[in-house]
mmCIF file of C-alpha atoms and ligand atoms in Angstrom:
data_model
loop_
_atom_site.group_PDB
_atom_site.id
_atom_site.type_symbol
_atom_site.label_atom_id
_atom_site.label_comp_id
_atom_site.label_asym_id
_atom_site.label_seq_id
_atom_site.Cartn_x
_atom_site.Cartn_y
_atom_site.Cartn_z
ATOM 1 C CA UNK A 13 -30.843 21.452 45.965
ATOM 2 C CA UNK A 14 -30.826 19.010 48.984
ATOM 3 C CA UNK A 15 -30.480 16.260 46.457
ATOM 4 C CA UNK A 16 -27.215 14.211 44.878
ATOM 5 C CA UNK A 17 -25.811 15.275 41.886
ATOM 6 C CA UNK A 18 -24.019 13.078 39.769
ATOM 7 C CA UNK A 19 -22.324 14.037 36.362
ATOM 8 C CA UNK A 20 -20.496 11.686 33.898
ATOM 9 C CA UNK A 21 -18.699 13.043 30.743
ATOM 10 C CA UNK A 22 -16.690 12.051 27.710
ATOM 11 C CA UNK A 23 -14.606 15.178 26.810
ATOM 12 C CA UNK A 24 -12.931 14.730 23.427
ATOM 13 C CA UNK A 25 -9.803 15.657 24.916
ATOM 14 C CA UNK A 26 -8.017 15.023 27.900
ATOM 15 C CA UNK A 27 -9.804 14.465 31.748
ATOM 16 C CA UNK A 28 -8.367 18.327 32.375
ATOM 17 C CA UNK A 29 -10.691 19.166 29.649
ATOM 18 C CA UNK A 30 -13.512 16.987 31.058
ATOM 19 C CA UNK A 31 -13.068 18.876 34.410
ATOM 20 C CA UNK A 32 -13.519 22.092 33.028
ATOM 21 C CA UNK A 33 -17.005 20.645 31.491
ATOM 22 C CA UNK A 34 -18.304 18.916 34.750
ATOM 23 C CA UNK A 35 -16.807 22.048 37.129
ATOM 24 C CA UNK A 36 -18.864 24.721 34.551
ATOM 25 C CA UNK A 37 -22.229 22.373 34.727
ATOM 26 C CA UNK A 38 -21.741 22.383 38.078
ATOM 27 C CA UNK A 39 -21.522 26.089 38.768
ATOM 28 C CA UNK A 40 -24.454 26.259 36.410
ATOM 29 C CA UNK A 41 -26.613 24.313 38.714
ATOM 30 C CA UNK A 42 -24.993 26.288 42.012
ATOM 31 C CA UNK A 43 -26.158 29.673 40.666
ATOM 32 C CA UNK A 44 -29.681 28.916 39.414
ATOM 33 C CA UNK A 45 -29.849 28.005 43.232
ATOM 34 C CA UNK A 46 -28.042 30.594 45.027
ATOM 35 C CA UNK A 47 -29.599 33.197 42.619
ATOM 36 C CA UNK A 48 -32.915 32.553 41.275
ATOM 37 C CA UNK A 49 -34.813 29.751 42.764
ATOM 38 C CA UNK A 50 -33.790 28.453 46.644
ATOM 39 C CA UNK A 51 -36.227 29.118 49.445
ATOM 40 C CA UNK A 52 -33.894 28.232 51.724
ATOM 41 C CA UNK A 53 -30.743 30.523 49.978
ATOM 42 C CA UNK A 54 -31.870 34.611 51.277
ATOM 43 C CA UNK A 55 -30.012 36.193 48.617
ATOM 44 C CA UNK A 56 -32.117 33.939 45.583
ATOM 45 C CA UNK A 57 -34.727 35.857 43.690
ATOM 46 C CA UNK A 58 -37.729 33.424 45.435
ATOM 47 C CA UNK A 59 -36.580 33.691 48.804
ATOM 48 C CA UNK A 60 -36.388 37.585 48.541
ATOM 49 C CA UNK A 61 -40.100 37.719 47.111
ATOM 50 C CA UNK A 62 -41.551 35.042 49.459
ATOM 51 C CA UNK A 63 -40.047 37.182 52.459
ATOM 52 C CA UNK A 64 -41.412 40.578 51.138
ATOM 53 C CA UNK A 65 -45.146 38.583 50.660
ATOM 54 C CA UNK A 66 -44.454 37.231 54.434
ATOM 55 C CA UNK A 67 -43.678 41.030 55.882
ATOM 56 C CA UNK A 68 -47.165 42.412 53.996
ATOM 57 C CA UNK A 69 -48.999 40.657 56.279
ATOM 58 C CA UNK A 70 -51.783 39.337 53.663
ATOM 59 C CA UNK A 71 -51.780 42.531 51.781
ATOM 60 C CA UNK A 72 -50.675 42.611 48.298
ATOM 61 C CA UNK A 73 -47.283 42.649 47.187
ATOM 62 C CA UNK A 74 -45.575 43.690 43.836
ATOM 63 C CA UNK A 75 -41.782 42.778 43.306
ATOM 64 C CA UNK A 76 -40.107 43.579 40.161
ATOM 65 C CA UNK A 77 -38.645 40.174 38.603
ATOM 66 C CA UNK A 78 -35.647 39.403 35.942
ATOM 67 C CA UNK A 79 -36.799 38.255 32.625
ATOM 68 C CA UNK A 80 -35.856 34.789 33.411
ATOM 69 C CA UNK A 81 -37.511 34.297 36.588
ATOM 70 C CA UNK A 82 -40.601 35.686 34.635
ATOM 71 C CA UNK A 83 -40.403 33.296 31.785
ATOM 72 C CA UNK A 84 -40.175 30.553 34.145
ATOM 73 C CA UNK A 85 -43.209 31.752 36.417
ATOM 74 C CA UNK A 86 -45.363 31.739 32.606
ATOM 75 C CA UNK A 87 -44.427 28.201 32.161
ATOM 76 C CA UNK A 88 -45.646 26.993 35.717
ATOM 77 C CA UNK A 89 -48.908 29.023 35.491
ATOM 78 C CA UNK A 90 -49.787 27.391 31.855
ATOM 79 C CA UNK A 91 -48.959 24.170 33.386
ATOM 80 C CA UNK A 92 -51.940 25.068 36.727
ATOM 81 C CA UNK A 93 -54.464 25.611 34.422
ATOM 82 C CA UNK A 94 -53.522 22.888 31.955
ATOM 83 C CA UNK A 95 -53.699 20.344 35.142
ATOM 84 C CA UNK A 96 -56.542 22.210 36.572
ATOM 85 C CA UNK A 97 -54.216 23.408 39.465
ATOM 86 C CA UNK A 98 -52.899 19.835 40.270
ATOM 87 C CA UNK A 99 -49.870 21.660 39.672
ATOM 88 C CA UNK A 100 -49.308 24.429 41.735
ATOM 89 C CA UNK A 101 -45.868 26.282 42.729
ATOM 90 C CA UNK A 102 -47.748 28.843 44.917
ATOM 91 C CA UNK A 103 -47.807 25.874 48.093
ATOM 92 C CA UNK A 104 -44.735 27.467 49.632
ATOM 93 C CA UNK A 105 -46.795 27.931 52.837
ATOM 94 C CA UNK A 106 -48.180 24.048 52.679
ATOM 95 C CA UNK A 107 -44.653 22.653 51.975
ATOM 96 C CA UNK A 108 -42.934 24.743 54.910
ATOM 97 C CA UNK A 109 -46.134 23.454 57.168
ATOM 98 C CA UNK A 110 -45.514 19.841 56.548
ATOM 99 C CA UNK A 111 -42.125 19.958 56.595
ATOM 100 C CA UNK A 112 -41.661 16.453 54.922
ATOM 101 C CA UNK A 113 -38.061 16.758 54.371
ATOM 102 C CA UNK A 114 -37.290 16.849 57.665
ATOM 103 C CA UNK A 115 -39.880 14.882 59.180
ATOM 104 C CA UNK A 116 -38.348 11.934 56.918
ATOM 105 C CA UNK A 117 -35.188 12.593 58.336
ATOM 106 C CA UNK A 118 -36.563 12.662 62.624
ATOM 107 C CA UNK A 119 -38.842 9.978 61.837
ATOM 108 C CA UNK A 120 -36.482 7.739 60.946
ATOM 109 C CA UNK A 121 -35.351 7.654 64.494
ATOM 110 C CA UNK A 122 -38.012 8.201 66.232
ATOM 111 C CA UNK A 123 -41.488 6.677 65.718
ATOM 112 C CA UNK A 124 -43.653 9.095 67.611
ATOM 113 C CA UNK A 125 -44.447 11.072 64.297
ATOM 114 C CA UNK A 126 -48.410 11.458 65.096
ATOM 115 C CA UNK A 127 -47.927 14.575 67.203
ATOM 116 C CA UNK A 128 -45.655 16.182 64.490
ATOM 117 C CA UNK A 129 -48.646 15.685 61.676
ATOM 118 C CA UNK A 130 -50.270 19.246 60.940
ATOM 119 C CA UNK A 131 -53.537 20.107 62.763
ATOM 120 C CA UNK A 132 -56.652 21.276 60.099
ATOM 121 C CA UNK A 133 -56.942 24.547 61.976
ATOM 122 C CA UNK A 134 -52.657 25.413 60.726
ATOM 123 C CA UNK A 135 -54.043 23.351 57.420
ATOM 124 C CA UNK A 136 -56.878 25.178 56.746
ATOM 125 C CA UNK A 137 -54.746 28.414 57.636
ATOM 126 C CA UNK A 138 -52.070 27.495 55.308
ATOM 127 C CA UNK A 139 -54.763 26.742 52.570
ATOM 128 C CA UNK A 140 -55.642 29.945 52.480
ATOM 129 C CA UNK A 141 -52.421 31.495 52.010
ATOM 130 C CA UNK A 142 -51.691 29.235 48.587
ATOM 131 C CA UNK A 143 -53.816 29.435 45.180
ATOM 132 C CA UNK A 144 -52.383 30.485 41.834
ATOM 133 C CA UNK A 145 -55.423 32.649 41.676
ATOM 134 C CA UNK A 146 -53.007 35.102 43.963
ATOM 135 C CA UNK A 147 -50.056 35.214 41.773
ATOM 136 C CA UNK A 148 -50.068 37.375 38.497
ATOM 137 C CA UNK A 149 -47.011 38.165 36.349
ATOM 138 C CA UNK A 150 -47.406 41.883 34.972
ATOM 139 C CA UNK A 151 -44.946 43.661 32.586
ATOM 140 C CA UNK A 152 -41.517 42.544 34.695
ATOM 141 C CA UNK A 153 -43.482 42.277 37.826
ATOM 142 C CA UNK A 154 -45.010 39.795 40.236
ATOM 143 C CA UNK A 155 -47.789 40.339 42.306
ATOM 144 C CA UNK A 156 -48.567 37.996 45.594
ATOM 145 C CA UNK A 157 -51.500 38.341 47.636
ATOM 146 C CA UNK A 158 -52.610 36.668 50.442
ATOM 147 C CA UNK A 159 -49.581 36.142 51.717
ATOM 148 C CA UNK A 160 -48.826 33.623 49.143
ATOM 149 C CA UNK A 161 -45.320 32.112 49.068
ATOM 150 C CA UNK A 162 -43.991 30.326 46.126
ATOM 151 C CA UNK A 163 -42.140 26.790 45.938
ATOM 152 C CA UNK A 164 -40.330 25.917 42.667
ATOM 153 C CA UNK A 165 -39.125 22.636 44.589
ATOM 154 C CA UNK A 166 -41.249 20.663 41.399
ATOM 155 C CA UNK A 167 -39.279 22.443 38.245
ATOM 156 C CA UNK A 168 -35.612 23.413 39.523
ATOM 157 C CA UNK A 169 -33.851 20.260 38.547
ATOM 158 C CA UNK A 170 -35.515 20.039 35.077
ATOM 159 C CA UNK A 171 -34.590 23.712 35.058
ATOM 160 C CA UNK A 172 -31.254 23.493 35.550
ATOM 161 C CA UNK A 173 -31.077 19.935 33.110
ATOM 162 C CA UNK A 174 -32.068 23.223 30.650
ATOM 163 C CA UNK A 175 -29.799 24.934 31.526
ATOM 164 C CA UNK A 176 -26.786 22.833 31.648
ATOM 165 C CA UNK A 177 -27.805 21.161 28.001
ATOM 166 C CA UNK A 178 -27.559 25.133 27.151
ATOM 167 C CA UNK A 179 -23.986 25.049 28.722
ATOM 168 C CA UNK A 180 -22.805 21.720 26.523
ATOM 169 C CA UNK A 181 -24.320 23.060 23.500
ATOM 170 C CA UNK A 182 -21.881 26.110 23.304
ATOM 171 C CA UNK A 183 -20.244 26.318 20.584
ATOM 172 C CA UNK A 184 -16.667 26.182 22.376
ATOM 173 C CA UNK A 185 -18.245 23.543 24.331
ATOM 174 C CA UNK A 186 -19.446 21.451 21.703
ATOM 175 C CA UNK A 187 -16.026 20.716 20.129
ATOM 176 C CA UNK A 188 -14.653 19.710 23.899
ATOM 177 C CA UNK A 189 -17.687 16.984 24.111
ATOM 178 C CA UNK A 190 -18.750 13.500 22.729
ATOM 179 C CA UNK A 191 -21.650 13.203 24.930
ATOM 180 C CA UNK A 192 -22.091 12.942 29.066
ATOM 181 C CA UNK A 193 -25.127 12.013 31.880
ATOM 182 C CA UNK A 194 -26.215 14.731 34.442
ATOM 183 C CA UNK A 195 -28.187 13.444 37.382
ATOM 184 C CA UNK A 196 -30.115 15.603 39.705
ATOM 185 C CA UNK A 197 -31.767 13.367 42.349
ATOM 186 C CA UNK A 198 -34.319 12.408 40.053
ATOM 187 C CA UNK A 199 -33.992 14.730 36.651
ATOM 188 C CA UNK A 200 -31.669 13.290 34.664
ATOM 189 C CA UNK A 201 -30.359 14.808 31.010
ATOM 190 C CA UNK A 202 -28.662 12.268 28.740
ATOM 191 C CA UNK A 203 -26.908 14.493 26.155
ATOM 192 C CA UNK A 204 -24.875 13.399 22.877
ATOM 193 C CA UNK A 205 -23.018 10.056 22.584
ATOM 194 C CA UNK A 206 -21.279 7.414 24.492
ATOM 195 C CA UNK A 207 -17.590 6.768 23.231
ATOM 196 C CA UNK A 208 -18.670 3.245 22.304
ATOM 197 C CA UNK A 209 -21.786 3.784 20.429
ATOM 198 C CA UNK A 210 -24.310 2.007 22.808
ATOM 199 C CA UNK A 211 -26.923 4.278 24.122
ATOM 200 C CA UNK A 212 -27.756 5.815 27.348
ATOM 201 C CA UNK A 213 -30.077 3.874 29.885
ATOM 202 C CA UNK A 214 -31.682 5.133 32.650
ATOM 203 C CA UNK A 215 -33.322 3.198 35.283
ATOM 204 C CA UNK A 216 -35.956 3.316 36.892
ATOM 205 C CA UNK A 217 -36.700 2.956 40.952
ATOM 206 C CA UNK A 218 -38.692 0.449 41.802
ATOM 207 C CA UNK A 219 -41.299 2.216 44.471
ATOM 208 C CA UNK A 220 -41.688 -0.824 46.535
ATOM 209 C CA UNK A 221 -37.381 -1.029 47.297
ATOM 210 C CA UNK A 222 -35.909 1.710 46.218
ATOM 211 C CA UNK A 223 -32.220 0.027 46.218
ATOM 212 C CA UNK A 224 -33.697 -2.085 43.043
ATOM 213 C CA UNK A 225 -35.203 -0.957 39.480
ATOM 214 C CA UNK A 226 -37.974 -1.881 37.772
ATOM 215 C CA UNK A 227 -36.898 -1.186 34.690
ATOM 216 C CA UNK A 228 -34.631 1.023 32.403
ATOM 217 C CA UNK A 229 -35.248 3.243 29.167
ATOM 218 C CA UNK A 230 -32.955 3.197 26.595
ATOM 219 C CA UNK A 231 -32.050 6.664 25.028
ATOM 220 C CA UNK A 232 -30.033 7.962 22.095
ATOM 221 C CA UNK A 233 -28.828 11.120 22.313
ATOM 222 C CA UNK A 234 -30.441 14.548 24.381
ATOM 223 C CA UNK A 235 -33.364 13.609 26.567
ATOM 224 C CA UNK A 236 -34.615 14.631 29.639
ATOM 225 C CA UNK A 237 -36.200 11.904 32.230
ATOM 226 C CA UNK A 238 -37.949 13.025 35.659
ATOM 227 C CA UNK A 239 -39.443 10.902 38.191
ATOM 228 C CA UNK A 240 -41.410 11.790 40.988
ATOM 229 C CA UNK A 241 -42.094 9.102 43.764
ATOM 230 C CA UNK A 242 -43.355 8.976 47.110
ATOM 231 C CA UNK A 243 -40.772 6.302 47.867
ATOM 232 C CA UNK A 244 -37.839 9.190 48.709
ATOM 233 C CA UNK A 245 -39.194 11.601 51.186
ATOM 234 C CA UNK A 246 -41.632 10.363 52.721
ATOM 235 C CA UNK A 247 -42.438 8.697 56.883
ATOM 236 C CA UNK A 248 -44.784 6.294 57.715
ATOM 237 C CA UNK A 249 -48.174 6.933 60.466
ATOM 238 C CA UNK A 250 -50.787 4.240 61.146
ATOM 239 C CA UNK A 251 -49.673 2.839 57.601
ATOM 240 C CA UNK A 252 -50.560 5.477 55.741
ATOM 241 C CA UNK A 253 -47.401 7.374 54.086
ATOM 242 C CA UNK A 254 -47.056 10.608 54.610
ATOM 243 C CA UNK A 255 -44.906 12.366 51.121
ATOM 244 C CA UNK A 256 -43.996 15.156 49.721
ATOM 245 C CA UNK A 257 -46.292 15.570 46.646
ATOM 246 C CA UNK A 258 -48.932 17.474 47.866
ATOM 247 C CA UNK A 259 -52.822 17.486 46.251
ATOM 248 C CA UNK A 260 -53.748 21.407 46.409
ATOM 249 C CA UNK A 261 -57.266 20.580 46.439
ATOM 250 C CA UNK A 262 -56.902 18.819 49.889
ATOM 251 C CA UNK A 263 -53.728 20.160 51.176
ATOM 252 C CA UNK A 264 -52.664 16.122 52.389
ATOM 253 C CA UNK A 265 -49.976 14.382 50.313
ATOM 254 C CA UNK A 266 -51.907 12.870 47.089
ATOM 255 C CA UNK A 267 -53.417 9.214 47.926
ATOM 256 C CA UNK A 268 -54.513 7.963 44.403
ATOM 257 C CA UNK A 269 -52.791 4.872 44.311
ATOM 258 C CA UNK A 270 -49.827 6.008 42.145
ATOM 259 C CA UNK A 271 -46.356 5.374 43.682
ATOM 260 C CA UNK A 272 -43.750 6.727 40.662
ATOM 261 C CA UNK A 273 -43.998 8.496 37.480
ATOM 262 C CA UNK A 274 -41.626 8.974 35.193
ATOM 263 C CA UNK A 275 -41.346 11.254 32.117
ATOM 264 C CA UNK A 276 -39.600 11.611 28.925
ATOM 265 C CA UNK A 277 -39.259 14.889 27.459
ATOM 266 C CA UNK A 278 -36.320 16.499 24.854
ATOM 267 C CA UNK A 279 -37.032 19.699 27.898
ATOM 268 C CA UNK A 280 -36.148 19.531 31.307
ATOM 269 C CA UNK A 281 -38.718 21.835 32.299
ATOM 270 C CA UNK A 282 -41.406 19.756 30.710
ATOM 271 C CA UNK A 283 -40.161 16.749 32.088
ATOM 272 C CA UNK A 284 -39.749 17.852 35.994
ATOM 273 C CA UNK A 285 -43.193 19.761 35.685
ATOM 274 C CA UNK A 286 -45.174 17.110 33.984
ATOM 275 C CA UNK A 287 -43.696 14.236 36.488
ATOM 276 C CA UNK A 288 -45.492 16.410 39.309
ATOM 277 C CA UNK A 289 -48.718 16.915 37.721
ATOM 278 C CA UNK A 290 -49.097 13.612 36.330
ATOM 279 C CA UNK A 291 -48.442 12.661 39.643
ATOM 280 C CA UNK A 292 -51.448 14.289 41.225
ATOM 281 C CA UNK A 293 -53.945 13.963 38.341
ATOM 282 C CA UNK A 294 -53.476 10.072 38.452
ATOM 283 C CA UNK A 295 -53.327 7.684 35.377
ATOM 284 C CA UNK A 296 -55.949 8.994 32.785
ATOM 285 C CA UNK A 297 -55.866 13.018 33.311
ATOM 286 C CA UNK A 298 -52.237 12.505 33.630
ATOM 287 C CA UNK A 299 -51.591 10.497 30.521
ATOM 288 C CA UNK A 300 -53.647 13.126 28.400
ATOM 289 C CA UNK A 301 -51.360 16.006 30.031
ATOM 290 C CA UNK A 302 -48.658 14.880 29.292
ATOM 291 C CA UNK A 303 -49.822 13.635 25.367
ATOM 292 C CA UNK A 304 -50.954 17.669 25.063
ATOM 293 C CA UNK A 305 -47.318 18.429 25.536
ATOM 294 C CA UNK A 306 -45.774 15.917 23.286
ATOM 295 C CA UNK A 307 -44.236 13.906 26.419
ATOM 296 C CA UNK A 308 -44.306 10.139 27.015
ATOM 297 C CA UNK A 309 -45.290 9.183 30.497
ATOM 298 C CA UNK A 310 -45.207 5.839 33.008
ATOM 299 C CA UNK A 311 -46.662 5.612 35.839
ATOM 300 C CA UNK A 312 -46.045 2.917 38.309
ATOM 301 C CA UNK A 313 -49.150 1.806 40.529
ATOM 302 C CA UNK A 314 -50.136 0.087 43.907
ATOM 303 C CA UNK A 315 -48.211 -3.994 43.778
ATOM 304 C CA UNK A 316 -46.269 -2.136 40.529
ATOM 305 C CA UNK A 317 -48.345 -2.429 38.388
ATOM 306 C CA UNK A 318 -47.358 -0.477 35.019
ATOM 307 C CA UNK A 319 -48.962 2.063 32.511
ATOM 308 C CA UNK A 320 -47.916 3.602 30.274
ATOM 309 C CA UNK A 321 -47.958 6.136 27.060
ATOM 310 C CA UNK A 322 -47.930 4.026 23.594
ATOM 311 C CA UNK A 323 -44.386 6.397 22.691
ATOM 312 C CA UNK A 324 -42.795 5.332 25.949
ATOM 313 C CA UNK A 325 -43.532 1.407 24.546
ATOM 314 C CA UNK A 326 -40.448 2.072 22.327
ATOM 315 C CA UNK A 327 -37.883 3.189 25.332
ATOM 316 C CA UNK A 328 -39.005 1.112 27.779
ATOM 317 C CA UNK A 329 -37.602 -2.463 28.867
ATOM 318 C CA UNK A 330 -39.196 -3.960 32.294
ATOM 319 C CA UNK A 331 -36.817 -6.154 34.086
ATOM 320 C CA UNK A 332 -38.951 -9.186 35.478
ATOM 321 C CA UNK A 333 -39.471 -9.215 39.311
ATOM 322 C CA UNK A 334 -39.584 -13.025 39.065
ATOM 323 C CA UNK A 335 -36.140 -15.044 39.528
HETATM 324 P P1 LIG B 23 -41.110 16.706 42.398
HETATM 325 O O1 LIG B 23 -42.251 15.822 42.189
HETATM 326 O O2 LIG B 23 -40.406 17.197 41.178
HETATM 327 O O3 LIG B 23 -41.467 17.910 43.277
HETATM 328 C C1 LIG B 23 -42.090 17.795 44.537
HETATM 329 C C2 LIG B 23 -41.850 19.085 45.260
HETATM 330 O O4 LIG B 23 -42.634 20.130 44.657
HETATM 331 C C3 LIG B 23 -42.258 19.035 46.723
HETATM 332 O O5 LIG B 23 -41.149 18.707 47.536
HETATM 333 C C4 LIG B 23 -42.754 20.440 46.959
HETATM 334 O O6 LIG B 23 -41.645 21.283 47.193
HETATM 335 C C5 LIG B 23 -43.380 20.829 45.637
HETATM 336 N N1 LIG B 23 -44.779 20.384 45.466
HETATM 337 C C6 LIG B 23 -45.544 19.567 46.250
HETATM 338 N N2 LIG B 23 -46.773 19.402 45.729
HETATM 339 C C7 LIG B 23 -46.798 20.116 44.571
HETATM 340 C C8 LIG B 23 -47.805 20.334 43.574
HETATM 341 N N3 LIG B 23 -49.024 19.794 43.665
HETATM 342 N N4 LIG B 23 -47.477 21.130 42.510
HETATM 343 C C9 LIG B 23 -46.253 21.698 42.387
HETATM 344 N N5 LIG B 23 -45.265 21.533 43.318
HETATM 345 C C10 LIG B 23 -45.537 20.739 44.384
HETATM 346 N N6 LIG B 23 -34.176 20.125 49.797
HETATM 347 C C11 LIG B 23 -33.524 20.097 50.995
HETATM 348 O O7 LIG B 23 -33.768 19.161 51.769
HETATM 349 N N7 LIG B 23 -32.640 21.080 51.339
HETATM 350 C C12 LIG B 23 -32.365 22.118 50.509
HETATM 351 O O8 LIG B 23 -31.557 22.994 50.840
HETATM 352 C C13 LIG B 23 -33.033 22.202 49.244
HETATM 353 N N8 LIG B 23 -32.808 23.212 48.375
HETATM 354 C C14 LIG B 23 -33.416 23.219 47.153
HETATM 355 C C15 LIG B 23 -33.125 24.233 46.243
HETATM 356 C C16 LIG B 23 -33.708 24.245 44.989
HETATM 357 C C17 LIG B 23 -33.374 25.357 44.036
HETATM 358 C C18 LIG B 23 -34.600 23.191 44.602
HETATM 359 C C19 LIG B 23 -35.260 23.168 43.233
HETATM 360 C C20 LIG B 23 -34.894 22.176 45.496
HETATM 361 C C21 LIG B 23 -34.314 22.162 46.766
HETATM 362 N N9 LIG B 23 -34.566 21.145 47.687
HETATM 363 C C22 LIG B 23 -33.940 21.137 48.913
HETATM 364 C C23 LIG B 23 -35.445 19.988 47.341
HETATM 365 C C24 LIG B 23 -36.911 20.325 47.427
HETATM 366 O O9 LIG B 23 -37.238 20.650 48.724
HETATM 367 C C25 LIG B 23 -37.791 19.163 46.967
HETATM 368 O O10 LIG B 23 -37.741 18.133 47.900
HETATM 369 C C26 LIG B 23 -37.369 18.603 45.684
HETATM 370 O O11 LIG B 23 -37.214 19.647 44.763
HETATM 371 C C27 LIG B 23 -38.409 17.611 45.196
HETATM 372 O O12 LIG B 23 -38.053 17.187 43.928
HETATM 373 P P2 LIG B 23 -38.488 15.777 43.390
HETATM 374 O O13 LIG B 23 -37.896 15.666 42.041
HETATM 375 O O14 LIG B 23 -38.216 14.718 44.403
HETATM 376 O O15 LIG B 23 -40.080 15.855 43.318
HETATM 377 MG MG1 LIG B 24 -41.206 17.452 39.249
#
C-alpha cells in the first residue's frame, strides 16, 4: 500500500504462535491489495475496472463486481453525499494527474517543481472525467461513465484494520491472543489487551515536525484511529504546499488551514473515510460529519492550534510544546 506496516502482538502462547498471528494479518492486508483494491496491482478488482472505463473511451461502462467490492463502493457513496462530495473515490484521474507521490519523492532532490505542477487545460480535462454522479452500483454491477476512474487510496487501510480485527476475532484466533497494535501508515487498530494491563496509546504527528507528536490518545481495548495530514506527501512551490488530499470542487490540494485530522472510530472504515472528509470540509462541517456517525474527531490547525469533538476530550492528552 506504499506505506509502512507495523504489527505488534501478545500471543498467549509461544512467539511461534505469535508469528502465525502477525504472518496471517499480514497476508490479510497483501490480498485486499493484490485482489480487490490496488490501482497500481493489474490483476486487483479496481485496476481491472478503471482499465475497462479507460479503453471505452468516455462511453459507459458496466463491470460485474464481487459482493464485497460492492458493499464497500455503498459505503463510500453514502459517505459523498453525507460530505456533499468532499469525499469522493471517483478522483482516480485527478490523483494519477498530480502525481503527488512521486512528485514528493523528485522534489526532494530537485527544486525545479513549477514546471511539473498540472496545467488547467489537463485540470479542467481531468475534472471532467471524475464526479460520483458517474458511478452507480446496480444489482452486482458497476457502471462508469465518462471515463471515470476510481481511487480507494482514502479507505484501504481502515479497510483492511476491518479486516484484520475480523482475522483476530476468530474463534481459533481468539484463544491464541491477549491483545496486539496494527499500524498502516496512518490507520492504526488497537485490539484487546496489553499483557500488563496499561492501555494502548497512540500518538499523534505533530504537522509542523513530523519526527515529534503533539499528543497521544489513550485507548482500552478495539479502536480504530486514522489521520490524514498534509505533512507526509506533500512538496513545497512558492510556499504554498502542494498534498495529496485533494478538494473535488477545485481539483487543487485543499487549502483551508487544516494541517492533520485524526479520528476515533470502533470501524476502520469509518475512521480512514471520515479522516478524509473531515479533512476537506474543515473544522465545523467536519466536526458535525463525523458526530452523524458516532466518531470523535481532532483536527489540528495553522501554528497547531487544536479542536476538537467533546468525546475525544476523554482520550486525548496534549504534550506541551513548551520546555
Ligand atoms: P487519506 O487521507 O486517507 O487518503 C488520501 C488519498 O485519497 C489520496 O492519496 C488520494 O489517493 C485519495 N484522495 C484525495 N482526495 C480525496 C478526496 N477528496 N476524497 C477521497 N479520496 C481522496 N502508494 C504508493 O506510493 N505506492 C503504491 O504502490 C500504493 N499502493 C496502494 C495500494 C492500496 C490498496 C492503497 C489503499 C493505497 C496505496 N498507496 C500506494 C497509497 C495511496 O496512494 C495513498 O497515498 C494513501 O492511501 C493515502 O492514505 P493516507 O492515509 O495518507 O491519506
Ligand atoms: Mg482516509
Amino acid at each position: 500500500m506504499g506505506t509502512m506496516i507495523q504489527m505488534t502482538v501478545y500471543p498467549k502462547g509461544d512467539m511461534a504462535t505469535g508469528q502465525t498471528l502477525l504472518d496471517g494479518a499480514f497476508s490479510v492486508v497483501t490480498d485486499l491489495e493484490e485482489n480487490l483494491l490496488s490501482r497500481r496491482i493489474a490483476s486487483s478488482e479496481v485496476a481491472k475496472i478503471n482499465e475497462a472505463s479507460d479503453r471505452a473511451h468516455g462511453q459507459q461502462i458496466s463491470c460485474v463486481i464481487s459482493r464485497e467490492l460492492s458493499d464497500i463502493m455503498e459505503r463510500c457513496i453514502q459517505m459523498t453525499k453525507d460530505s456533499e462530495g468532499a469525499f469522493d473515490v471517483s478522483l482516480g484521474r485527478l490523483v494519477t494527474l498530480w502525481r503527488i507521490d512521486e512528485l514528493a519523492a523528485e522534489v526532494a532532490e530537485d527544486a525545479g517543481a513549477e514546471g511539473k505542477l498540472p496545467g488547467i487545460s489537463e485540470l479542467s480535462e481531468a475534472m471532467k472525467q471524475c464526479g460520483m454522479e458517474s458511478v452507480t452500483l446496480e444489482e452486482g454491477q458497476i457502471l462508469l461513465e465518462n471515463g471515470v476512474m476510481l481511487d480507494l487510496g482514502s479507505v484501504g487501510k481502515g479497510i483492511a484494520l476491518d479486516q484484520i480485527r475480523a482475522y483476530l476475532e476468530q474463534s481459533e484466533n481468539q484463544e491464541k491472543l491477549k491483545g496486539g497494535i496494527f499500524s498502516l501508515g496512518g490507520s492504526i487498530l488497537t485490539y484487546g489487551e496489553k499483557p500488563d494491563g496499561t492501555p494502548w496509546k497512540v500518538g499523534i504527528t505533530d504537522p509542523q515536525d513530523s519526527a515529534k507528536t503533539i499528543g497521544y490518545l489513550t485507548l482500552t481495548g478495539s479502536f480504530c484511529v486514522s489521520t490524514s495530514g498534509d505533512y507526509e506527501r506533500y512538496f513545497e512551490v512558492g510556499g504554498l504546499r502542494y498534498h495529496h488530499i485533494l478538494d473535488p470542487k477545485t481539483g487543487y490540494p485543499v487549502q483551508n488551514g487544516i494541517h492533520g485530522v485524526t479520528v476515533l472510530s470502533k470501524s476502520g472504515f469509518l475512521s480512514d473515510a471520515l479522516s478524509t472528509a473531515c479533512f476537506v470540509l474543515g473544522k465545523e462541517k467536519g466536526m458535525a460529519l463525523a458526530e452523524k456517525y458516532g466518531a470523535e474527531v481532532l483536527f489540528v490547525g495553522d501554528g497547531n492550534e487544536i479542536f476538537m469533538s467533546d468525546g475525544m476530550k476523554a482520550y486525548f492528552t496534549q504534550i506541551s510544546s513548551k520546555p
